[in-house]
PDB file of C-alpha atoms in Angstrom:
ATOM      1  CA  MET A   1       0.000   0.000   0.000  1.00  0.00           C
ATOM      2  CA  LEU A   2       1.278   3.435  -0.858  1.00  0.00           C
ATOM      3  CA  GLU A   3       1.956   5.420   2.262  1.00  0.00           C
ATOM      4  CA  SER A   4       1.514   8.956   1.125  1.00  0.00           C
ATOM      5  CA  ASN A   5       0.556  10.908  -1.905  1.00  0.00           C
ATOM      6  CA  LYS A   6       2.135  14.270  -1.375  1.00  0.00           C
ATOM      7  CA  PRO A   7       3.893  15.589  -4.459  1.00  0.00           C
ATOM      8  CA  LYS A   8       7.390  15.012  -3.083  1.00  0.00           C
ATOM      9  CA  ASP A   9       6.581  11.337  -2.419  1.00  0.00           C
ATOM     10  CA  CYS A  10       5.105  10.847  -5.817  1.00  0.00           C
ATOM     11  CA  GLN A  11       7.859  12.492  -7.769  1.00  0.00           C
ATOM     12  CA  ASN A  12      10.235   9.515  -7.954  1.00  0.00           C
ATOM     13  CA  LEU A  13       7.524   6.861  -8.047  1.00  0.00           C
ATOM     14  CA  CYS A  14       5.597   8.684 -10.739  1.00  0.00           C
ATOM     15  CA  ASN A  15       8.745   9.259 -12.782  1.00  0.00           C
ATOM     16  CA  ASP A  16       9.577   5.546 -12.539  1.00  0.00           C
ATOM     17  CA  PHE A  17       6.029   4.685 -13.519  1.00  0.00           C
ATOM     18  CA  HIS A  18       5.946   7.089 -16.437  1.00  0.00           C
ATOM     19  CA  SER A  19       9.339   6.244 -17.910  1.00  0.00           C
ATOM     20  CA  THR A  20       8.481   2.536 -17.968  1.00  0.00           C
ATOM     21  CA  ILE A  21       4.960   3.078 -19.306  1.00  0.00           C
ATOM     22  CA  GLU A  22       6.342   5.311 -22.035  1.00  0.00           C
ATOM     23  CA  PHE A  23       8.959   2.737 -23.032  1.00  0.00           C
ATOM     24  CA  LEU A  24       6.524  -0.192 -23.030  1.00  0.00           C
ATOM     25  CA  GLY A  25       3.952   1.884 -24.880  1.00  0.00           C
ATOM     26  CA  LYS A  26       6.133   2.301 -27.975  1.00  0.00           C
ATOM     27  CA  ARG A  27       4.491   0.751 -30.994  1.00  0.00           C
ATOM     28  CA  TRP A  28       4.979  -3.074 -31.154  1.00  0.00           C
ATOM     29  CA  MET A  29       6.984  -3.138 -27.925  1.00  0.00           C
ATOM     30  CA  GLY A  30       4.511  -5.291 -25.978  1.00  0.00           C
ATOM     31  CA  ILE A  31       4.195  -7.976 -28.617  1.00  0.00           C
ATOM     32  CA  ILE A  32       7.968  -8.118 -29.243  1.00  0.00           C
ATOM     33  CA  ILE A  33       8.662  -8.636 -25.531  1.00  0.00           C
ATOM     34  CA  TYR A  34       5.773 -11.098 -25.316  1.00  0.00           C
ATOM     35  CA  SER A  35       7.181 -13.170 -28.169  1.00  0.00           C
ATOM     36  CA  LEU A  36      10.421 -13.599 -26.173  1.00  0.00           C
ATOM     37  CA  PHE A  37       8.838 -14.689 -22.865  1.00  0.00           C
ATOM     38  CA  LYS A  38       8.949 -18.348 -23.887  1.00  0.00           C
ATOM     39  CA  GLY A  39      12.635 -18.295 -24.762  1.00  0.00           C
ATOM     40  CA  PRO A  40      15.250 -16.952 -27.183  1.00  0.00           C
ATOM     41  CA  LYS A  41      14.225 -16.362 -30.770  1.00  0.00           C
ATOM     42  CA  ARG A  42      15.904 -15.542 -34.039  1.00  0.00           C
ATOM     43  CA  TYR A  43      15.023 -12.328 -35.859  1.00  0.00           C
ATOM     44  CA  HIS A  44      12.828 -14.015 -38.468  1.00  0.00           C
ATOM     45  CA  GLU A  45      10.978 -15.964 -35.766  1.00  0.00           C
ATOM     46  CA  ILE A  46      10.068 -12.750 -33.950  1.00  0.00           C
ATOM     47  CA  MET A  47       9.028 -11.211 -37.266  1.00  0.00           C
ATOM     48  CA  GLU A  48       6.768 -14.172 -38.053  1.00  0.00           C
ATOM     49  CA  ASN A  49       5.019 -13.727 -34.696  1.00  0.00           C
ATOM     50  CA  ILE A  50       4.104 -10.136 -35.468  1.00  0.00           C
ATOM     51  CA  PRO A  51       2.039  -9.708 -38.610  1.00  0.00           C
ATOM     52  CA  GLY A  52       2.332  -6.164 -39.886  1.00  0.00           C
ATOM     53  CA  ILE A  53       5.598  -5.045 -38.290  1.00  0.00           C
ATOM     54  CA  SER A  54       8.208  -3.557 -40.636  1.00  0.00           C
ATOM     55  CA  ASP A  55      11.854  -4.566 -40.741  1.00  0.00           C
ATOM     56  CA  ARG A  56      12.854  -1.043 -39.781  1.00  0.00           C
ATOM     57  CA  LEU A  57      10.667  -0.942 -36.671  1.00  0.00           C
ATOM     58  CA  LEU A  58      11.560  -4.438 -35.486  1.00  0.00           C
ATOM     59  CA  THR A  59      15.254  -3.573 -35.775  1.00  0.00           C
ATOM     60  CA  GLU A  60      14.697  -0.272 -33.964  1.00  0.00           C
ATOM     61  CA  ARG A  61      12.733  -1.883 -31.109  1.00  0.00           C
ATOM     62  CA  LEU A  62      15.308  -4.661 -30.679  1.00  0.00           C
ATOM     63  CA  ARG A  63      17.974  -1.958 -30.401  1.00  0.00           C
ATOM     64  CA  ASP A  64      15.848  -0.071 -27.823  1.00  0.00           C
ATOM     65  CA  LEU A  65      15.473  -3.264 -25.795  1.00  0.00           C
ATOM     66  CA  GLU A  66      19.180  -4.074 -26.016  1.00  0.00           C
ATOM     67  CA  LYS A  67      20.138  -0.532 -25.009  1.00  0.00           C
ATOM     68  CA  GLU A  68      17.841  -0.751 -21.967  1.00  0.00           C
ATOM     69  CA  GLY A  69      19.431  -4.059 -20.940  1.00  0.00           C
ATOM     70  CA  LEU A  70      16.213  -6.025 -21.468  1.00  0.00           C
ATOM     71  CA  ILE A  71      17.486  -8.327 -24.199  1.00  0.00           C
ATOM     72  CA  VAL A  72      20.843  -9.665 -25.276  1.00  0.00           C
ATOM     73  CA  LYS A  73      21.888 -10.596 -28.770  1.00  0.00           C
ATOM     74  CA  ARG A  74      23.756 -13.877 -28.980  1.00  0.00           C
ATOM     75  CA  ILE A  75      25.828 -15.354 -31.756  1.00  0.00           C
ATOM     76  CA  LEU A  76      25.036 -19.055 -32.089  1.00  0.00           C
ATOM     77  CA  PRO A  77      27.955 -21.485 -32.493  1.00  0.00           C
ATOM     78  CA  THR A  78      26.835 -22.550 -35.950  1.00  0.00           C
ATOM     79  CA  PRO A  79      28.781 -22.562 -39.225  1.00  0.00           C
ATOM     80  CA  LYS A  80      26.694 -19.635 -40.446  1.00  0.00           C
ATOM     81  CA  ARG A  81      26.878 -16.727 -38.041  1.00  0.00           C
ATOM     82  CA  LYS A  82      23.326 -16.948 -36.668  1.00  0.00           C
ATOM     83  CA  VAL A  83      22.009 -14.497 -34.113  1.00  0.00           C
ATOM     84  CA  GLU A  84      19.287 -14.900 -31.528  1.00  0.00           C
ATOM     85  CA  TYR A  85      17.675 -12.543 -29.065  1.00  0.00           C
ATOM     86  CA  GLU A  86      17.026 -13.443 -25.447  1.00  0.00           C
ATOM     87  CA  LEU A  87      15.460 -11.571 -22.543  1.00  0.00           C
ATOM     88  CA  THR A  88      17.818 -10.691 -19.689  1.00  0.00           C
ATOM     89  CA  GLN A  89      16.757 -11.218 -16.049  1.00  0.00           C
ATOM     90  CA  SER A  90      15.175  -7.733 -16.031  1.00  0.00           C
ATOM     91  CA  GLY A  91      13.471  -8.484 -19.322  1.00  0.00           C
ATOM     92  CA  LYS A  92      12.062 -11.778 -18.050  1.00  0.00           C
ATOM     93  CA  LYS A  93      10.639 -10.013 -15.015  1.00  0.00           C
ATOM     94  CA  LEU A  94       8.510  -7.909 -17.341  1.00  0.00           C
ATOM     95  CA  GLU A  95       6.220 -10.914 -17.491  1.00  0.00           C
ATOM     96  CA  ASP A  96       4.804  -9.848 -14.094  1.00  0.00           C
ATOM     97  CA  VAL A  97       4.147  -6.366 -15.432  1.00  0.00           C
ATOM     98  CA  PHE A  98       2.573  -7.764 -18.573  1.00  0.00           C
ATOM     99  CA  LEU A  99       0.321 -10.196 -16.711  1.00  0.00           C
ATOM    100  CA  THR A 100      -0.740  -7.607 -14.109  1.00  0.00           C
ATOM    101  CA  ILE A 101      -1.789  -5.188 -16.835  1.00  0.00           C
ATOM    102  CA  VAL A 102      -3.610  -7.844 -18.853  1.00  0.00           C
ATOM    103  CA  ALA A 103      -5.404  -9.149 -15.736  1.00  0.00           C
ATOM    104  CA  TRP A 104      -6.498  -5.642 -14.751  1.00  0.00           C
ATOM    105  CA  THR A 105      -7.748  -4.910 -18.282  1.00  0.00           C
ATOM    106  CA  GLN A 106      -9.693  -8.156 -18.504  1.00  0.00           C
ATOM    107  CA  ALA A 107     -11.269  -7.670 -15.054  1.00  0.00           C
ATOM    108  CA  LYS A 108     -12.283  -4.139 -16.040  1.00  0.00           C
ATOM    109  CA  ASN A 109     -13.803  -5.294 -19.336  1.00  0.00           C
ATOM    110  CA  GLU A 110     -15.800  -7.986 -17.551  1.00  0.00           C
ATOM    111  CA  SER A 111     -17.089  -5.713 -14.781  1.00  0.00           C
TER     112      SER A 111
ATOM    113  CA  MET B   1       3.014 -18.283 -16.729  1.00  0.00           C
ATOM    114  CA  LEU B   2       1.953 -17.599 -20.273  1.00  0.00           C
ATOM    115  CA  GLU B   3       1.217 -20.827 -22.058  1.00  0.00           C
ATOM    116  CA  SER B   4       1.918 -19.989 -25.636  1.00  0.00           C
ATOM    117  CA  ASN B   5       3.212 -17.170 -27.732  1.00  0.00           C
ATOM    118  CA  LYS B   6       1.794 -17.853 -31.139  1.00  0.00           C
ATOM    119  CA  PRO B   7       0.386 -14.754 -32.791  1.00  0.00           C
ATOM    120  CA  LYS B   8      -3.237 -15.819 -32.379  1.00  0.00           C
ATOM    121  CA  ASP B   9      -2.759 -16.253 -28.622  1.00  0.00           C
ATOM    122  CA  CYS B  10      -1.055 -12.944 -28.276  1.00  0.00           C
ATOM    123  CA  GLN B  11      -3.537 -10.941 -30.259  1.00  0.00           C
ATOM    124  CA  ASN B  12      -6.100 -10.364 -27.496  1.00  0.00           C
ATOM    125  CA  LEU B  13      -3.577 -10.243 -24.674  1.00  0.00           C
ATOM    126  CA  CYS B  14      -1.325  -7.840 -26.526  1.00  0.00           C
ATOM    127  CA  ASN B  15      -4.270  -5.638 -27.482  1.00  0.00           C
ATOM    128  CA  ASP B  16      -5.379  -5.534 -23.831  1.00  0.00           C
ATOM    129  CA  PHE B  17      -1.827  -4.735 -22.804  1.00  0.00           C
ATOM    130  CA  HIS B  18      -1.362  -2.034 -25.399  1.00  0.00           C
ATOM    131  CA  SER B  19      -4.698  -0.266 -24.899  1.00  0.00           C
ATOM    132  CA  THR B  20      -4.084   0.014 -21.153  1.00  0.00           C
ATOM    133  CA  ILE B  21      -0.467   1.073 -21.539  1.00  0.00           C
ATOM    134  CA  GLU B  22      -1.475   3.698 -24.057  1.00  0.00           C
ATOM    135  CA  PHE B  23      -4.177   5.078 -21.751  1.00  0.00           C
ATOM    136  CA  LEU B  24      -1.954   5.131 -18.667  1.00  0.00           C
ATOM    137  CA  GLY B  25       0.876   6.639 -20.677  1.00  0.00           C
ATOM    138  CA  LYS B  26      -1.037   9.826 -21.480  1.00  0.00           C
ATOM    139  CA  ARG B  27       0.725  12.847 -20.040  1.00  0.00           C
ATOM    140  CA  TRP B  28      -0.021  13.322 -16.283  1.00  0.00           C
ATOM    141  CA  MET B  29      -2.278  10.257 -16.140  1.00  0.00           C
ATOM    142  CA  GLY B  30      -0.097   8.327 -13.662  1.00  0.00           C
ATOM    143  CA  ILE B  31       0.216  11.138 -11.163  1.00  0.00           C
ATOM    144  CA  ILE B  32      -3.505  12.029 -11.341  1.00  0.00           C
ATOM    145  CA  ILE B  33      -4.502   8.426 -10.610  1.00  0.00           C
ATOM    146  CA  TYR B  34      -1.808   8.225  -7.936  1.00  0.00           C
ATOM    147  CA  SER B  35      -3.140  11.315  -6.195  1.00  0.00           C
ATOM    148  CA  LEU B  36      -6.527   9.583  -5.841  1.00  0.00           C
ATOM    149  CA  PHE B  37      -5.272   6.267  -4.404  1.00  0.00           C
ATOM    150  CA  LYS B  38      -5.570   7.575  -0.840  1.00  0.00           C
ATOM    151  CA  GLY B  39      -9.170   8.684  -1.256  1.00  0.00           C
ATOM    152  CA  PRO B  40     -11.498  11.181  -2.950  1.00  0.00           C
ATOM    153  CA  LYS B  41     -10.166  14.630  -3.746  1.00  0.00           C
ATOM    154  CA  ARG B  42     -11.548  17.933  -4.918  1.00  0.00           C
ATOM    155  CA  TYR B  43     -10.318  19.434  -8.174  1.00  0.00           C
ATOM    156  CA  HIS B  44      -8.049  21.995  -6.538  1.00  0.00           C
ATOM    157  CA  GLU B  45      -6.552  19.338  -4.240  1.00  0.00           C
ATOM    158  CA  ILE B  46      -5.558  17.215  -7.246  1.00  0.00           C
ATOM    159  CA  MET B  47      -4.177  20.327  -8.944  1.00  0.00           C
ATOM    160  CA  GLU B  48      -2.056  21.188  -5.876  1.00  0.00           C
ATOM    161  CA  ASN B  49      -0.562  17.691  -5.962  1.00  0.00           C
ATOM    162  CA  ILE B  50       0.664  18.103  -9.516  1.00  0.00           C
ATOM    163  CA  PRO B  51       2.981  21.074 -10.026  1.00  0.00           C
ATOM    164  CA  GLY B  52       3.033  22.074 -13.668  1.00  0.00           C
ATOM    165  CA  ILE B  53      -0.258  20.630 -14.898  1.00  0.00           C
ATOM    166  CA  SER B  54      -2.584  23.011 -16.753  1.00  0.00           C
ATOM    167  CA  ASP B  55      -6.284  23.448 -16.028  1.00  0.00           C
ATOM    168  CA  ARG B  56      -7.109  22.276 -19.527  1.00  0.00           C
ATOM    169  CA  LEU B  57      -5.145  19.044 -19.242  1.00  0.00           C
ATOM    170  CA  LEU B  58      -6.356  18.185 -15.738  1.00  0.00           C
ATOM    171  CA  THR B  59      -9.967  18.660 -16.889  1.00  0.00           C
ATOM    172  CA  GLU B  60      -9.304  16.564 -19.994  1.00  0.00           C
ATOM    173  CA  ARG B  61      -7.678  13.718 -18.043  1.00  0.00           C
ATOM    174  CA  LEU B  62     -10.444  13.675 -15.430  1.00  0.00           C
ATOM    175  CA  ARG B  63     -12.938  13.359 -18.286  1.00  0.00           C
ATOM    176  CA  ASP B  64     -10.881  10.514 -19.832  1.00  0.00           C
ATOM    177  CA  LEU B  65     -10.882   8.725 -16.480  1.00  0.00           C
ATOM    178  CA  GLU B  66     -14.617   9.252 -15.954  1.00  0.00           C
ATOM    179  CA  LYS B  67     -15.402   8.034 -19.476  1.00  0.00           C
ATOM    180  CA  GLU B  68     -13.337   4.882 -18.865  1.00  0.00           C
ATOM    181  CA  GLY B  69     -15.214   4.208 -15.616  1.00  0.00           C
ATOM    182  CA  LEU B  70     -12.112   4.692 -13.470  1.00  0.00           C
ATOM    183  CA  ILE B  71     -13.329   7.669 -11.459  1.00  0.00           C
ATOM    184  CA  VAL B  72     -16.710   9.074 -10.456  1.00  0.00           C
ATOM    185  CA  LYS B  73     -17.539  12.700  -9.870  1.00  0.00           C
ATOM    186  CA  ARG B  74     -19.620  13.303  -6.782  1.00  0.00           C
ATOM    187  CA  ILE B  75     -21.583  16.331  -5.678  1.00  0.00           C
ATOM    188  CA  LEU B  76     -21.013  16.888  -1.964  1.00  0.00           C
ATOM    189  CA  PRO B  77     -24.036  17.687   0.247  1.00  0.00           C
ATOM    190  CA  THR B  78     -22.731  21.140   1.134  1.00  0.00           C
ATOM    191  CA  PRO B  79     -24.439  24.529   0.760  1.00  0.00           C
ATOM    192  CA  LYS B  80     -22.068  25.357  -2.109  1.00  0.00           C
ATOM    193  CA  ARG B  81     -22.249  22.726  -4.834  1.00  0.00           C
ATOM    194  CA  LYS B  82     -18.840  21.168  -4.245  1.00  0.00           C
ATOM    195  CA  VAL B  83     -17.546  18.338  -6.410  1.00  0.00           C
ATOM    196  CA  GLU B  84     -15.064  15.596  -5.609  1.00  0.00           C
ATOM    197  CA  TYR B  85     -13.463  12.845  -7.636  1.00  0.00           C
ATOM    198  CA  GLU B  86     -13.151   9.278  -6.440  1.00  0.00           C
ATOM    199  CA  LEU B  87     -11.664   6.146  -7.962  1.00  0.00           C
ATOM    200  CA  THR B  88     -14.159   3.387  -8.822  1.00  0.00           C
ATOM    201  CA  GLN B  89     -13.390  -0.243  -7.942  1.00  0.00           C
ATOM    202  CA  SER B  90     -11.591  -0.654 -11.286  1.00  0.00           C
ATOM    203  CA  GLY B  91      -9.705   2.577 -10.650  1.00  0.00           C
ATOM    204  CA  LYS B  92      -8.619   1.462  -7.183  1.00  0.00           C
ATOM    205  CA  LYS B  93      -7.312  -1.795  -8.617  1.00  0.00           C
ATOM    206  CA  LEU B  94      -4.868   0.208 -10.731  1.00  0.00           C
ATOM    207  CA  GLU B  95      -2.773   0.450  -7.586  1.00  0.00           C
ATOM    208  CA  ASP B  96      -1.565  -3.115  -8.286  1.00  0.00           C
ATOM    209  CA  VAL B  97      -0.564  -2.098 -11.798  1.00  0.00           C
ATOM    210  CA  PHE B  98       1.149   1.035 -10.509  1.00  0.00           C
ATOM    211  CA  LEU B  99       3.072  -0.799  -7.799  1.00  0.00           C
ATOM    212  CA  THR B 100       4.108  -3.646 -10.107  1.00  0.00           C
ATOM    213  CA  ILE B 101       5.516  -1.206 -12.648  1.00  0.00           C
ATOM    214  CA  VAL B 102       7.308   0.893 -10.017  1.00  0.00           C
ATOM    215  CA  ALA B 103       8.766  -2.238  -8.358  1.00  0.00           C
ATOM    216  CA  TRP B 104      10.022  -3.549 -11.693  1.00  0.00           C
ATOM    217  CA  THR B 105      11.571  -0.176 -12.592  1.00  0.00           C
ATOM    218  CA  GLN B 106      13.313   0.156  -9.229  1.00  0.00           C
ATOM    219  CA  ALA B 107      14.641  -3.423  -9.368  1.00  0.00           C
ATOM    220  CA  LYS B 108      15.963  -2.786 -12.876  1.00  0.00           C
ATOM    221  CA  ASN B 109      17.646   0.475 -11.848  1.00  0.00           C
ATOM    222  CA  GLU B 110      19.315  -1.232  -8.900  1.00  0.00           C
ATOM    223  CA  SER B 111      20.563  -4.245 -10.880  1.00  0.00           C
TER     224      SER B 111
END
């Protein structure tokens, strides 16, 4: 339970809230993260999961996620230099955020 | 735990996720909702909690929240027709969403 709601108390919490909401609210961000919850994926596998996304935007979002430390790019030990993307520990923990938001939305729509 | 991440499974979940994220991500939305978690407030009390917000935007956000069924506007039984804003049940349940997002952000920043 939140203990106070004076402006000074909210400032940090609300900044944390807003910066994350803004990041997750970028177009396609939710579905890209979602497609990685079950495990690492190659670029074309992510693309196949997201009908309608452009190459440019998928590349841009994967860079955003890498920059924020939410995914890592790994080179697979295969003859051809294959790459896959995997959520980091922080990235995996977004599943709680995702599920909490989805549960709230569904409860609201049913009420 | 999410059971599958094929596109068809994600479609509804990801739409629910995105619509809520988009709504909560509107400018000042987080702090307005936050300022109501502790109980009903009058317009000027919300305004005082949010340095920098304009009259126009506070009015607009309160209307957004009312339209979405997240707050109700109540006329107080006072000689002057005073109004206060209160979170509905759905609105109050946003505290879980808020706290989950803040907790994730703080854990990420500390890691």
